[in-house]
mmCIF file of C-alpha atoms and ligand atoms in Angstrom:
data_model
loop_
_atom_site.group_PDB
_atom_site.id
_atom_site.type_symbol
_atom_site.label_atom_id
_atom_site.label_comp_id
_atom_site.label_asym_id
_atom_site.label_seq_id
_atom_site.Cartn_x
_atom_site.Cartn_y
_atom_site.Cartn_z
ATOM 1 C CA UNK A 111 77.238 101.421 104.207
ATOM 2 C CA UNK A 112 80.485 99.656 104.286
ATOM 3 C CA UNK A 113 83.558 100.215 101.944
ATOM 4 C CA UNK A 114 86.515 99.368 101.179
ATOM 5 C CA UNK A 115 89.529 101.554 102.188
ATOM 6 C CA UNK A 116 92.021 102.357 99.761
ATOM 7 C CA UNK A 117 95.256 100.020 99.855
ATOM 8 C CA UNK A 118 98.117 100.495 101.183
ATOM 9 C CA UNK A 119 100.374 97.693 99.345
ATOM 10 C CA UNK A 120 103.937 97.657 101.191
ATOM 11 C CA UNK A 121 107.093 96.802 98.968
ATOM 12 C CA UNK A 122 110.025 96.238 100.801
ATOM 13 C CA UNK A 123 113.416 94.405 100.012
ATOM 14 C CA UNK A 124 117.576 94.986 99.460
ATOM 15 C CA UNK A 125 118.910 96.604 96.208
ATOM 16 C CA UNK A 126 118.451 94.812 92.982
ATOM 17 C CA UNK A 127 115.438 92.479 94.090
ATOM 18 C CA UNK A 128 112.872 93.896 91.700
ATOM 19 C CA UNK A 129 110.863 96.568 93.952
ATOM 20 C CA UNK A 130 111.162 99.122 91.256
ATOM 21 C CA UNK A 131 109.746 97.506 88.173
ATOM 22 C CA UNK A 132 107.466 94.683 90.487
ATOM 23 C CA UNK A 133 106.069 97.928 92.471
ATOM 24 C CA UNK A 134 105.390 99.768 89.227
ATOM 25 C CA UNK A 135 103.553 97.150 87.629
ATOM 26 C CA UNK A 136 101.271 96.315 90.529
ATOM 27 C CA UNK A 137 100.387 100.021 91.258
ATOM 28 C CA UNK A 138 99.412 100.146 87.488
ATOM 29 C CA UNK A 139 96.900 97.090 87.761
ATOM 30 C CA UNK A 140 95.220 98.209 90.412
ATOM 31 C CA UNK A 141 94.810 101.804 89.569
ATOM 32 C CA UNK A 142 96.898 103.339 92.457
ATOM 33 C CA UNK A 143 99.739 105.682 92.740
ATOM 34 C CA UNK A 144 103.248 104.401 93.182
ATOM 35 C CA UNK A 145 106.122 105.897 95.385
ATOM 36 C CA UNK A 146 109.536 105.193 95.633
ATOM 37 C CA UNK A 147 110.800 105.898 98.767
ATOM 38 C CA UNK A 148 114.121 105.186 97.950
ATOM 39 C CA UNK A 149 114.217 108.120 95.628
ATOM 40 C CA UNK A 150 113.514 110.479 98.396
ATOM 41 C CA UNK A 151 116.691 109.156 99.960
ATOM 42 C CA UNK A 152 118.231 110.190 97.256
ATOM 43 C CA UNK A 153 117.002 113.365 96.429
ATOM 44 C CA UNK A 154 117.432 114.539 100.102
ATOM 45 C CA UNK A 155 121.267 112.870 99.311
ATOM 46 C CA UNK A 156 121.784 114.485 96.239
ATOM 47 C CA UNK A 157 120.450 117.895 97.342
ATOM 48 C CA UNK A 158 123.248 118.052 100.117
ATOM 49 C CA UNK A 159 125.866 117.009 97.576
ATOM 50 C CA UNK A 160 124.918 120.216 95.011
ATOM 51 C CA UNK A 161 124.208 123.324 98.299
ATOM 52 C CA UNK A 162 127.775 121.421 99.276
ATOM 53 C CA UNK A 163 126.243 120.360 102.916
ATOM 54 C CA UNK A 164 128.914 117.869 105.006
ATOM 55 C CA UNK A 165 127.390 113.994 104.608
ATOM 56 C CA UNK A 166 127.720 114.090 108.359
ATOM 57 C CA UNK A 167 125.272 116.898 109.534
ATOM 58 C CA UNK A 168 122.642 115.022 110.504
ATOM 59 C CA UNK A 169 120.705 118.439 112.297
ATOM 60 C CA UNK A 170 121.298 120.335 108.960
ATOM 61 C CA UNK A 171 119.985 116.858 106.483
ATOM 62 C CA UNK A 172 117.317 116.117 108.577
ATOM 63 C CA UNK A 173 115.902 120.114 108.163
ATOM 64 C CA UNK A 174 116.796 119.457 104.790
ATOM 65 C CA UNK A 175 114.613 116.466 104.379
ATOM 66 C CA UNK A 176 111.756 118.036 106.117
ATOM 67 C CA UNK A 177 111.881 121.646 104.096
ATOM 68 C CA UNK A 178 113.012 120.477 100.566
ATOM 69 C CA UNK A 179 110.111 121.088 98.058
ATOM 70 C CA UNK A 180 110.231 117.059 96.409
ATOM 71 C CA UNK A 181 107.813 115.235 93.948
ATOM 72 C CA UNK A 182 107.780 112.231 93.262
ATOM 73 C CA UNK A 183 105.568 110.392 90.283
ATOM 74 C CA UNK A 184 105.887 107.635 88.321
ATOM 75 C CA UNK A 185 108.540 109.039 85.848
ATOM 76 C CA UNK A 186 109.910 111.740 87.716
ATOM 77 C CA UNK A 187 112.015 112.952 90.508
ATOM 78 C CA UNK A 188 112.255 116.567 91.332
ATOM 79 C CA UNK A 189 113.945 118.314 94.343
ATOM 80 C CA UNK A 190 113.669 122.198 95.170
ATOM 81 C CA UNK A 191 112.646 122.103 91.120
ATOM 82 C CA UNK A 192 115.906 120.238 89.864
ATOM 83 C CA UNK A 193 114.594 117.380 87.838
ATOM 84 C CA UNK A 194 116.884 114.587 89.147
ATOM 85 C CA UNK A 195 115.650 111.697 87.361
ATOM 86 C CA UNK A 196 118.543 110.229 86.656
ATOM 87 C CA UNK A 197 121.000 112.434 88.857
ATOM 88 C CA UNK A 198 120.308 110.566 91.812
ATOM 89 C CA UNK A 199 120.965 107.301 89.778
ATOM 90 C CA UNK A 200 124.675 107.231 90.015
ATOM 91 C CA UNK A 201 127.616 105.557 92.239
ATOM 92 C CA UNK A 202 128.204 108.426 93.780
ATOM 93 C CA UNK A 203 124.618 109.199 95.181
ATOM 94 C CA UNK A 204 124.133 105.185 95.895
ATOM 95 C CA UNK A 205 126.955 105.876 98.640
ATOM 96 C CA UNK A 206 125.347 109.041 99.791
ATOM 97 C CA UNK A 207 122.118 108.165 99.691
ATOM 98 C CA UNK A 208 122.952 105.163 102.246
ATOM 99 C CA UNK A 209 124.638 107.340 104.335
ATOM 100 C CA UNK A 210 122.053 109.578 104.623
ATOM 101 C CA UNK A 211 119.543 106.774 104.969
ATOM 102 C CA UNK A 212 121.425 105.680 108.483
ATOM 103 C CA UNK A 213 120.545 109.174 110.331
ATOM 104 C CA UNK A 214 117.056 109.196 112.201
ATOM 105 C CA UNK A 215 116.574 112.861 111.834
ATOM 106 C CA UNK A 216 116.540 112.392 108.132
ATOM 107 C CA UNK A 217 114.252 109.069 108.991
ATOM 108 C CA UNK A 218 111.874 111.051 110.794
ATOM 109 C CA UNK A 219 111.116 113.417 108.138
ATOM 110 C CA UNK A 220 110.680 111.631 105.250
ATOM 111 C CA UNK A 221 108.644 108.998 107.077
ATOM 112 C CA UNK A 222 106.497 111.590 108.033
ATOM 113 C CA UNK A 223 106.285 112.815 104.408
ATOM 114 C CA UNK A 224 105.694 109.146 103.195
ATOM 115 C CA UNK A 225 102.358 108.653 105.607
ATOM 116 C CA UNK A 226 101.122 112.000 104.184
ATOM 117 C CA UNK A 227 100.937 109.703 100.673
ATOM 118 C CA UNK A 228 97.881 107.935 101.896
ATOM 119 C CA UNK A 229 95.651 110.153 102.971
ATOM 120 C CA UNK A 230 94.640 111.193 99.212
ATOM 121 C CA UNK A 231 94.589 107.435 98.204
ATOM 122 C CA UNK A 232 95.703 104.089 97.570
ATOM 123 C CA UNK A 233 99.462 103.300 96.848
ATOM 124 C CA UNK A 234 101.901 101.161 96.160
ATOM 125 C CA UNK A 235 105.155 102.350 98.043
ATOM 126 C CA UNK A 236 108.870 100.447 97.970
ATOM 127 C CA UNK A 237 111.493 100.638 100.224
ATOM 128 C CA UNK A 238 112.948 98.684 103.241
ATOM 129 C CA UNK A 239 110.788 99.861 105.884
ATOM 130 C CA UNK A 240 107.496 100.017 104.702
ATOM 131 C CA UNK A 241 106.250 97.290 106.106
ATOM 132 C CA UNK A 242 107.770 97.340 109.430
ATOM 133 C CA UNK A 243 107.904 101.335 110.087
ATOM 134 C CA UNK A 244 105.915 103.642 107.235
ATOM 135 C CA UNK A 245 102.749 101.515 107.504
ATOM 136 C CA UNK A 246 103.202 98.585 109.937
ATOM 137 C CA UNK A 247 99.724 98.420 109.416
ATOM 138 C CA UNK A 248 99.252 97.972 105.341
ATOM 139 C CA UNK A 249 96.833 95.568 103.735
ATOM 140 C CA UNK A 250 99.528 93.711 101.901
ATOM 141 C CA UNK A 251 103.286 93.744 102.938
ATOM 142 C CA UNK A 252 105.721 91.956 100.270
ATOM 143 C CA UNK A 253 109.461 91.136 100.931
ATOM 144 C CA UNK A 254 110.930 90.914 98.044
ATOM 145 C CA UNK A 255 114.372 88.968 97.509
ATOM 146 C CA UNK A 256 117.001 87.333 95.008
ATOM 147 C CA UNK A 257 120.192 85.801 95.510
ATOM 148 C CA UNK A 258 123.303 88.798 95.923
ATOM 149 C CA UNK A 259 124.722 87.358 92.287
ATOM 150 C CA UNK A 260 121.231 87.852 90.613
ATOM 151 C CA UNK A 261 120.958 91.328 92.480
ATOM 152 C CA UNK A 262 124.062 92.591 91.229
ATOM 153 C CA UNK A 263 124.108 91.218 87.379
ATOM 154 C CA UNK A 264 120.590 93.346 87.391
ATOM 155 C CA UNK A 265 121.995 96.371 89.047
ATOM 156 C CA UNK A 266 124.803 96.056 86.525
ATOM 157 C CA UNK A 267 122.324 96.021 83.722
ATOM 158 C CA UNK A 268 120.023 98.734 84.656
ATOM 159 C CA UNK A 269 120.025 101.649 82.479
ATOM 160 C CA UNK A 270 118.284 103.647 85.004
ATOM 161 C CA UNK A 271 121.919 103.811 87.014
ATOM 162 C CA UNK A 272 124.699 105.028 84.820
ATOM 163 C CA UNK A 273 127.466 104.328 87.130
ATOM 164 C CA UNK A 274 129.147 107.267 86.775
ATOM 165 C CA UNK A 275 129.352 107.174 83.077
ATOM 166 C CA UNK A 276 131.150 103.934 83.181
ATOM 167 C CA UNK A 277 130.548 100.349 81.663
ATOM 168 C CA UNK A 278 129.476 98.942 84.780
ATOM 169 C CA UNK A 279 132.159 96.580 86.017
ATOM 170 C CA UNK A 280 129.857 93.504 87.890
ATOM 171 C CA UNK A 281 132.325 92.581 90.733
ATOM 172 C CA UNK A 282 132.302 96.519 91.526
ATOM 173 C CA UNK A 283 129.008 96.384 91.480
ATOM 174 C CA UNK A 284 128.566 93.829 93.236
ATOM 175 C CA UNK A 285 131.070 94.575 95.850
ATOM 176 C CA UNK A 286 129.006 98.518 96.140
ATOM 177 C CA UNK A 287 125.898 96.734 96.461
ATOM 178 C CA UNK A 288 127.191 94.419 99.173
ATOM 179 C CA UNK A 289 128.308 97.158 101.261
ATOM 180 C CA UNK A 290 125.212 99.155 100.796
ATOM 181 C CA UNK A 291 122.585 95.850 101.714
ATOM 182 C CA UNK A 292 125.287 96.201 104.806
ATOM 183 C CA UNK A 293 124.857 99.514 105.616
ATOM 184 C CA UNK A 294 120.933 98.961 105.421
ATOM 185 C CA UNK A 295 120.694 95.646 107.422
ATOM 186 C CA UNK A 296 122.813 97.170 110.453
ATOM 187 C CA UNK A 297 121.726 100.416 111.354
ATOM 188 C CA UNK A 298 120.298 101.477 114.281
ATOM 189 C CA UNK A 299 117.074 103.236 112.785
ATOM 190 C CA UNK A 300 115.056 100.865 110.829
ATOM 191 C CA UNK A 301 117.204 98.564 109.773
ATOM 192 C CA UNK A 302 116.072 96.429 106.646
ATOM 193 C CA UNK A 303 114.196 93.363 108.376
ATOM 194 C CA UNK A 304 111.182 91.375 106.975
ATOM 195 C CA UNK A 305 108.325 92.102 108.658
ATOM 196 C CA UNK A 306 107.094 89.724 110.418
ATOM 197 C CA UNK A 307 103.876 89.437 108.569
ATOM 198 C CA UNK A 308 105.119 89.837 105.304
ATOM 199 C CA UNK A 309 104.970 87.553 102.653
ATOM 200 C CA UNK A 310 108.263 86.696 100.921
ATOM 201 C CA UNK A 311 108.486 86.539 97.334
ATOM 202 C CA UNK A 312 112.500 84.817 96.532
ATOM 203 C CA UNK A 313 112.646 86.272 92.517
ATOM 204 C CA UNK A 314 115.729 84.523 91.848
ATOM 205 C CA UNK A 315 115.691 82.890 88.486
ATOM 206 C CA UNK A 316 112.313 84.578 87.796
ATOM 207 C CA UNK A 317 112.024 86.957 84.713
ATOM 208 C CA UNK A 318 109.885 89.971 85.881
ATOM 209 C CA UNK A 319 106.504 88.911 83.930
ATOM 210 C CA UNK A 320 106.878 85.974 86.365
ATOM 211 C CA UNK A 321 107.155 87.954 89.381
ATOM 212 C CA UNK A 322 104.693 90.515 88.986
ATOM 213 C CA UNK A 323 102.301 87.800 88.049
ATOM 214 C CA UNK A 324 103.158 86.211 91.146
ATOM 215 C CA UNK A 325 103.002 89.650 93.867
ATOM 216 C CA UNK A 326 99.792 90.269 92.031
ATOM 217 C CA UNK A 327 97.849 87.122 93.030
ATOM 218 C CA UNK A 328 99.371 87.614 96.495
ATOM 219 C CA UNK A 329 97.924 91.460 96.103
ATOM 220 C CA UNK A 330 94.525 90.348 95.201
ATOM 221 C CA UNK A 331 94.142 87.306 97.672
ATOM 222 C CA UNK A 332 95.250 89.775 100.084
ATOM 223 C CA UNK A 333 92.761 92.475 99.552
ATOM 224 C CA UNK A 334 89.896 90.142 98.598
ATOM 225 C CA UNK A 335 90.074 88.850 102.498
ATOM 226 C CA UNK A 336 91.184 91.828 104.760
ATOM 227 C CA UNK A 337 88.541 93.334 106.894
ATOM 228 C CA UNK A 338 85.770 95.524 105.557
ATOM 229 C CA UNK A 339 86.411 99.020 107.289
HETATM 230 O O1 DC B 67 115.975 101.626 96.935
HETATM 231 P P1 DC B 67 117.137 102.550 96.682
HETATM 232 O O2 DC B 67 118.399 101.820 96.340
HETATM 233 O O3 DC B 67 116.824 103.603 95.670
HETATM 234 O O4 DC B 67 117.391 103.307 98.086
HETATM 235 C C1 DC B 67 118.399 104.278 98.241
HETATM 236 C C2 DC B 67 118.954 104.211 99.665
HETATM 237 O O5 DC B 67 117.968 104.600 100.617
HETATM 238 C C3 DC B 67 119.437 102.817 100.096
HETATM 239 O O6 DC B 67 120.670 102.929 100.811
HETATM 240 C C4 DC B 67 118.383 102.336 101.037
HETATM 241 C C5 DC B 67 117.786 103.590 101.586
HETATM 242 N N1 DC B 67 116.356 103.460 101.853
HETATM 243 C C6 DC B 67 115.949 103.356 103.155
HETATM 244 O O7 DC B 67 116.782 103.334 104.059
HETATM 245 N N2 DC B 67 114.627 103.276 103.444
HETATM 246 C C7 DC B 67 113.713 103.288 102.459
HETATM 247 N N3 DC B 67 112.423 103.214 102.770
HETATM 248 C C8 DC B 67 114.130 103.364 101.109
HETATM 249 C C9 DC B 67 115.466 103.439 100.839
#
């Protein structure tokens, strides 16, 4: 008899768009696990900040990405048993995290780790190269977007990143964010790019209810019509 694989749903996008709370929302309607790849990132980022590891040892962050002992679930980040919840969540480890994110060793490993996700299951996994890289293959890819103002008055409000314990100024944010959605859009390894089967969803004046109504009647049409494996 035929079934149905599990999904693989594919959330990818800049800073700010949505992914987090859209990708959380979706994985809870349909039952399915959710991963943020963006907090591996940062765990791998923050990790080398607290052993005190140079941003710029690529050979020594890239073991560190494949070794480090990291979970991941819908609440909580933990690295080599730190819970870093909201320690990765700050300017500091935004910068790092990019930095990081530009090195292919570091790439390679967590990529590696992120396939490993689904072969116990269905997920829902953000980032900005799922769809092209992780799983170029996934049953539903989404792009996710919003204007660069909209991004940054969200970032600014997010209580999920403290900003270093300060009010959150909006044109620093903005002007952070701007460099970071730089710094992802122009490296060499997987650059952020829409893949070109994705569908793009522009959430720009859209309150989240709207959105993740929206992404979830893409999800469904999606999975209703893919091939029967
Ligand atoms: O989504 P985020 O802001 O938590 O991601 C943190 C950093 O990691 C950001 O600079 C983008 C990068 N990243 C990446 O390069 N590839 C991913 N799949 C996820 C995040």
């Amino acid at each position: 008899m035929m079934t149905r694989r599990d999904p693989v749903i594919a959330i990818d996008g800049p800073s700010g768009a949505g992914k987090g709370s859209v990708s959380r929302a979706i994985a809870r309607a349909l039952g399915c696990r959710y991963v943020d790849t963006g907090a591996m990132y940062r765990a791998v980022a923050w990790l080398a900040v607290h052993e005190g590891l140079a941003l710029d040892d690529e050979v020594a962050l890239g073991a560190l990405a494949a070794q480090a002992e990291l979970t991941l679930d819908h609440q909580t980040v933990t690295v080599e048993g730190h819970d870093v919840t909201s320690a990765i969540r700050t300017a500091q480890i935004d910068a790092a995290a990019a930095r990081v994110a530009r090195m292919p060793r570091v790439r390679d490993a967590l990529v590696r780790r992120q396939r490993e996700y689904a072969a116990t299951g269905g997920l829902v996994m953000e980032g900005r190269d799922i769809g092209t890289t992780v799983f170029p293959a996934a049953d539903v890819k989404i792009y996710l977007d919003a204007s660069p103002d909209e991004r940054a008055s969200r970032r600014a409000s997010d209580p999920a990143h403290s900003m270093g314990g300060d009010a959150a100024v909006l044109s620093e944010v903005a002007s952070a964010l701007a460099a970071r959605d730089q710094s992802d859009r122009t490296r060499q390894s997987s650059p952020l790019v829409m893949a070109d089967d994705a569908v793009l969803v522009d959430t720009t004046g859209i309150a989240l209810d709207g959105v993740v109504a929206r992404v979830l009647s893409i999800v469904r049409e999606h999975l209703e019509t893919r091939p029967l494996y």
